[in-house]
Amino acid sequence: MAETIRNAAEGLDAGLVEATLDAARAGDAARVEALLDQVHPADVADLLEQVSESDRDALLAMGSAVIDGEVLSEISDAIREDVLDALTDDVVADALRELDSDDLVDIVEDLEAEDQGRLLGAMDAADRVAVEQALAWPEHSAGRLMQRELVVAPEHWTVGEAIDFLRKSSHLPDQFYHVILVDPKMSPVGYVTLGRVLSSARNVALKAIIEDSFRTVKATDEEADVAYIFNQYHLISCPVVDGSGRLVGVITIDDAMNVLDEEHEEDMLRLAGVGDEADVSDGPVETVKQRLPWLVVNLFTASLSALVISQFQNTIATLMALAALMPIVASTGGIAGTQSLAVAVRALATRDLTRANAGRVVRRELLAGLMNGVSLALILGVAGVLIFGDWHLGAVLGLAMIVNQIVAALGGVLVPLTLERMGLDPALASGTFVTTLTDVMGFFAFLGLATVMLT
């Protein structure tokens, strides 16, 4: 059983990492292999991602002592091309032979054409054909996500016939969960779990123990939709069919969950405005390319707040305390908007927020914003009276806070809903719009009320 060089609190074990790097720098492949032999492939991949470029090159020079199929499939997309470029064709070929078709497609599909050709040339003929056929399906589709290694049985078989077939077969997938039943046209009609097969008498018909959870997806379906089906219906695997309903592959839960993880990571990164492919392995130039465009956009949207403030110069000059207090209203509104936005974007991603319940969610956010605003208004109002001795100033603070909390709560849900209705990614630009909205309305409400009530 593979050990780990990762400490949950501190990351990779520093002693083992240093010993591995020392051996790699010395060109001692046997020592490197001995150190990493019992280490989980995911941790080896993390090691390659976290060390410096020179140390990574030293490790990759050890070839198969460091890289095998599982490690290659675990490596981040951000450095995968660099890793492949550093390896010899023989090492790459040996690593690829260990992988199922879905893992091969995952590695190949995001590479440049030249690198794709090199990897396809390093594969066995059967693997190469499987990958080329998978790449013919649309990007981010079930056809790209599925694996072609599956276990199929005729629908009229018994448990005994299935068990005999499994025992005699020399080409079973390394891991599988279901035996898929097909009709004479190779269309899936159901599946049975291995547990039910092993626990049933030999004469029991496979049709009699079909799982109720059975469903299929089309090879052209979006992988995000497939992942949703897995999560919604608690599937372990799901057959994939072509346009004629013929079985062409199967998607397993690990691949579906990887899609969900990637979707969540992309949403988180997009909400932060750093690009959906940002990675700690990126260089400074790549990092700037990902972040600078959204900083420029934010620069222009922030100018709207400055424009609003400039309209109330005389009010601010009359009572300088306003300059110190107005960021309170705007920043608190920004936080409230971000809270509402995070919940809305997540609900849209998981399809818990739909047209059917959008009205109820908006009303809930409106009421929550009002209640938060009143609570904060009481605190600020009392503080304004106690600190500045002016109940008018306390009233302005309180009223402005109520207005901006309502705007923030509504903006946090209405902005991503609007973007989603327009066919845009709600995580991509919602943060900038909501922040701008709460800043502009916060300053406008506070300074506008101050102009009316204090001057």
PDB file of N, CA and C in Angstrom, residues 102 105 134 137-148 216-227 230 238-241 248-252 255 259:
ATOM      1  N   ASP A 102      -9.659   7.097 -20.841  1.00  0.00           N
ATOM      2  CA  ASP A 102     -10.118   8.405 -20.381  1.00  0.00           C
ATOM      3  C   ASP A 102      -8.962   9.244 -19.846  1.00  0.00           C
ATOM      4  N   VAL A 105      -6.931  10.532 -22.847  1.00  0.00           N
ATOM      5  CA  VAL A 105      -7.584  11.678 -23.483  1.00  0.00           C
ATOM      6  C   VAL A 105      -7.387  12.932 -22.647  1.00  0.00           C
ATOM      7  N   ALA A 134     -12.000   9.490 -29.403  1.00  0.00           N
ATOM      8  CA  ALA A 134     -12.515  10.330 -28.318  1.00  0.00           C
ATOM      9  C   ALA A 134     -12.343  11.802 -28.644  1.00  0.00           C
ATOM     10  N   TRP A 137     -15.044  13.750 -30.550  1.00  0.00           N
ATOM     11  CA  TRP A 137     -16.233  14.277 -29.880  1.00  0.00           C
ATOM     12  C   TRP A 137     -15.976  15.725 -29.477  1.00  0.00           C
ATOM     13  N   PRO A 138     -17.029  16.531 -29.282  1.00  0.00           N
ATOM     14  CA  PRO A 138     -16.837  17.944 -28.912  1.00  0.00           C
ATOM     15  C   PRO A 138     -16.051  18.097 -27.617  1.00  0.00           C
ATOM     16  N   GLU A 139     -15.341  19.200 -27.508  1.00  0.00           N
ATOM     17  CA  GLU A 139     -14.592  19.484 -26.290  1.00  0.00           C
ATOM     18  C   GLU A 139     -15.553  19.630 -25.110  1.00  0.00           C
ATOM     19  N   HIS A 140     -15.117  19.145 -23.950  1.00  0.00           N
ATOM     20  CA  HIS A 140     -15.909  19.188 -22.713  1.00  0.00           C
ATOM     21  C   HIS A 140     -17.215  18.398 -22.835  1.00  0.00           C
ATOM     22  N   SER A 141     -17.201  17.352 -23.633  1.00  0.00           N
ATOM     23  CA  SER A 141     -18.395  16.513 -23.776  1.00  0.00           C
ATOM     24  C   SER A 141     -18.179  15.182 -23.074  1.00  0.00           C
ATOM     25  N   ALA A 142     -19.268  14.422 -22.930  1.00  0.00           N
ATOM     26  CA  ALA A 142     -19.182  13.101 -22.310  1.00  0.00           C
ATOM     27  C   ALA A 142     -18.285  12.174 -23.119  1.00  0.00           C
ATOM     28  N   GLY A 143     -18.249  12.369 -24.444  1.00  0.00           N
ATOM     29  CA  GLY A 143     -17.400  11.543 -25.292  1.00  0.00           C
ATOM     30  C   GLY A 143     -15.926  11.704 -24.970  1.00  0.00           C
ATOM     31  N   ARG A 144     -15.524  12.903 -24.533  1.00  0.00           N
ATOM     32  CA  ARG A 144     -14.138  13.130 -24.120  1.00  0.00           C
ATOM     33  C   ARG A 144     -13.880  12.561 -22.733  1.00  0.00           C
ATOM     34  N   LEU A 145     -14.916  12.527 -21.913  1.00  0.00           N
ATOM     35  CA  LEU A 145     -14.752  12.135 -20.514  1.00  0.00           C
ATOM     36  C   LEU A 145     -14.798  10.627 -20.309  1.00  0.00           C
ATOM     37  N   MET A 146     -15.462   9.915 -21.185  1.00  0.00           N
ATOM     38  CA  MET A 146     -15.710   8.479 -20.981  1.00  0.00           C
ATOM     39  C   MET A 146     -14.448   7.649 -21.195  1.00  0.00           C
ATOM     40  N   GLN A 147     -14.473   6.438 -20.647  1.00  0.00           N
ATOM     41  CA  GLN A 147     -13.450   5.453 -20.960  1.00  0.00           C
ATOM     42  C   GLN A 147     -14.095   4.337 -21.765  1.00  0.00           C
ATOM     43  N   ARG A 148     -13.296   3.739 -22.639  1.00  0.00           N
ATOM     44  CA  ARG A 148     -13.826   2.700 -23.517  1.00  0.00           C
ATOM     45  C   ARG A 148     -13.664   1.313 -22.922  1.00  0.00           C
ATOM     46  N   THR A 216     -28.606   6.562 -18.890  1.00  0.00           N
ATOM     47  CA  THR A 216     -27.516   6.745 -19.844  1.00  0.00           C
ATOM     48  C   THR A 216     -27.370   8.231 -20.169  1.00  0.00           C
ATOM     49  N   VAL A 217     -26.205   8.585 -20.715  1.00  0.00           N
ATOM     50  CA  VAL A 217     -25.984   9.940 -21.225  1.00  0.00           C
ATOM     51  C   VAL A 217     -25.489   9.820 -22.661  1.00  0.00           C
ATOM     52  N   LYS A 218     -25.708  10.865 -23.435  1.00  0.00           N
ATOM     53  CA  LYS A 218     -25.226  10.893 -24.811  1.00  0.00           C
ATOM     54  C   LYS A 218     -23.778  11.370 -24.849  1.00  0.00           C
ATOM     55  N   ALA A 219     -23.038  10.882 -25.823  1.00  0.00           N
ATOM     56  CA  ALA A 219     -21.632  11.266 -25.932  1.00  0.00           C
ATOM     57  C   ALA A 219     -21.469  12.757 -26.195  1.00  0.00           C
ATOM     58  N   THR A 220     -22.505  13.394 -26.725  1.00  0.00           N
ATOM     59  CA  THR A 220     -22.435  14.829 -27.020  1.00  0.00           C
ATOM     60  C   THR A 220     -22.881  15.699 -25.851  1.00  0.00           C
ATOM     61  N   ASP A 221     -23.363  15.093 -24.768  1.00  0.00           N
ATOM     62  CA  ASP A 221     -23.797  15.879 -23.607  1.00  0.00           C
ATOM     63  C   ASP A 221     -22.615  16.617 -22.988  1.00  0.00           C
ATOM     64  N   GLU A 222     -22.869  17.802 -22.446  1.00  0.00           N
ATOM     65  CA  GLU A 222     -21.821  18.571 -21.765  1.00  0.00           C
ATOM     66  C   GLU A 222     -21.357  17.811 -20.519  1.00  0.00           C
ATOM     67  N   GLU A 223     -20.040  17.814 -20.292  1.00  0.00           N
ATOM     68  CA  GLU A 223     -19.519  17.096 -19.136  1.00  0.00           C
ATOM     69  C   GLU A 223     -20.031  17.680 -17.822  1.00  0.00           C
ATOM     70  N   ALA A 224     -20.314  18.983 -17.793  1.00  0.00           N
ATOM     71  CA  ALA A 224     -20.872  19.590 -16.585  1.00  0.00           C
ATOM     72  C   ALA A 224     -22.257  19.024 -16.285  1.00  0.00           C
ATOM     73  N   ASP A 225     -23.053  18.765 -17.341  1.00  0.00           N
ATOM     74  CA  ASP A 225     -24.372  18.162 -17.157  1.00  0.00           C
ATOM     75  C   ASP A 225     -24.240  16.728 -16.657  1.00  0.00           C
ATOM     76  N   VAL A 226     -23.247  16.017 -17.163  1.00  0.00           N
ATOM     77  CA  VAL A 226     -23.004  14.644 -16.712  1.00  0.00           C
ATOM     78  C   VAL A 226     -22.625  14.631 -15.242  1.00  0.00           C
ATOM     79  N   ALA A 227     -21.739  15.541 -14.838  1.00  0.00           N
ATOM     80  CA  ALA A 227     -21.317  15.607 -13.437  1.00  0.00           C
ATOM     81  C   ALA A 227     -22.500  15.925 -12.526  1.00  0.00           C
ATOM     82  N   PHE A 230     -24.490  12.725 -11.988  1.00  0.00           N
ATOM     83  CA  PHE A 230     -23.825  11.867 -11.016  1.00  0.00           C
ATOM     84  C   PHE A 230     -24.086  12.349  -9.591  1.00  0.00           C
ATOM     85  N   CYS A 238     -21.902   5.426 -15.366  1.00  0.00           N
ATOM     86  CA  CYS A 238     -23.024   5.720 -16.261  1.00  0.00           C
ATOM     87  C   CYS A 238     -22.618   5.405 -17.700  1.00  0.00           C
ATOM     88  N   PRO A 239     -23.364   4.533 -18.375  1.00  0.00           N
ATOM     89  CA  PRO A 239     -23.049   4.218 -19.766  1.00  0.00           C
ATOM     90  C   PRO A 239     -23.237   5.434 -20.670  1.00  0.00           C
ATOM     91  N   VAL A 240     -22.425   5.490 -21.732  1.00  0.00           N
ATOM     92  CA  VAL A 240     -22.498   6.579 -22.703  1.00  0.00           C
ATOM     93  C   VAL A 240     -22.921   5.984 -24.049  1.00  0.00           C
ATOM     94  N   VAL A 241     -23.866   6.637 -24.722  1.00  0.00           N
ATOM     95  CA  VAL A 241     -24.370   6.133 -25.996  1.00  0.00           C
ATOM     96  C   VAL A 241     -24.155   7.176 -27.087  1.00  0.00           C
ATOM     97  N   VAL A 248     -21.038   3.200 -26.303  1.00  0.00           N
ATOM     98  CA  VAL A 248     -19.705   3.560 -26.797  1.00  0.00           C
ATOM     99  C   VAL A 248     -18.677   3.728 -25.676  1.00  0.00           C
ATOM    100  N   GLY A 249     -19.136   3.762 -24.433  1.00  0.00           N
ATOM    101  CA  GLY A 249     -18.202   3.938 -23.330  1.00  0.00           C
ATOM    102  C   GLY A 249     -18.922   4.038 -22.013  1.00  0.00           C
ATOM    103  N   VAL A 250     -18.165   4.344 -20.967  1.00  0.00           N
ATOM    104  CA  VAL A 250     -18.741   4.492 -19.632  1.00  0.00           C
ATOM    105  C   VAL A 250     -17.985   5.582 -18.891  1.00  0.00           C
ATOM    106  N   ILE A 251     -18.709   6.337 -18.094  1.00  0.00           N
ATOM    107  CA  ILE A 251     -18.101   7.365 -17.244  1.00  0.00           C
ATOM    108  C   ILE A 251     -18.200   6.895 -15.809  1.00  0.00           C
ATOM    109  N   THR A 252     -17.107   6.997 -15.079  1.00  0.00           N
ATOM    110  CA  THR A 252     -17.084   6.548 -13.687  1.00  0.00           C
ATOM    111  C   THR A 252     -17.083   7.752 -12.745  1.00  0.00           C
ATOM    112  N   ASP A 255     -14.137  10.420 -12.475  1.00  0.00           N
ATOM    113  CA  ASP A 255     -14.048  11.434 -13.521  1.00  0.00           C
ATOM    114  C   ASP A 255     -15.141  12.484 -13.379  1.00  0.00           C
ATOM    115  N   VAL A 259     -14.704  16.640 -12.635  1.00  0.00           N
ATOM    116  CA  VAL A 259     -15.352  17.734 -13.360  1.00  0.00           C
ATOM    117  C   VAL A 259     -15.990  18.712 -12.392  1.00  0.00           C
TER     118      VAL A 259
END
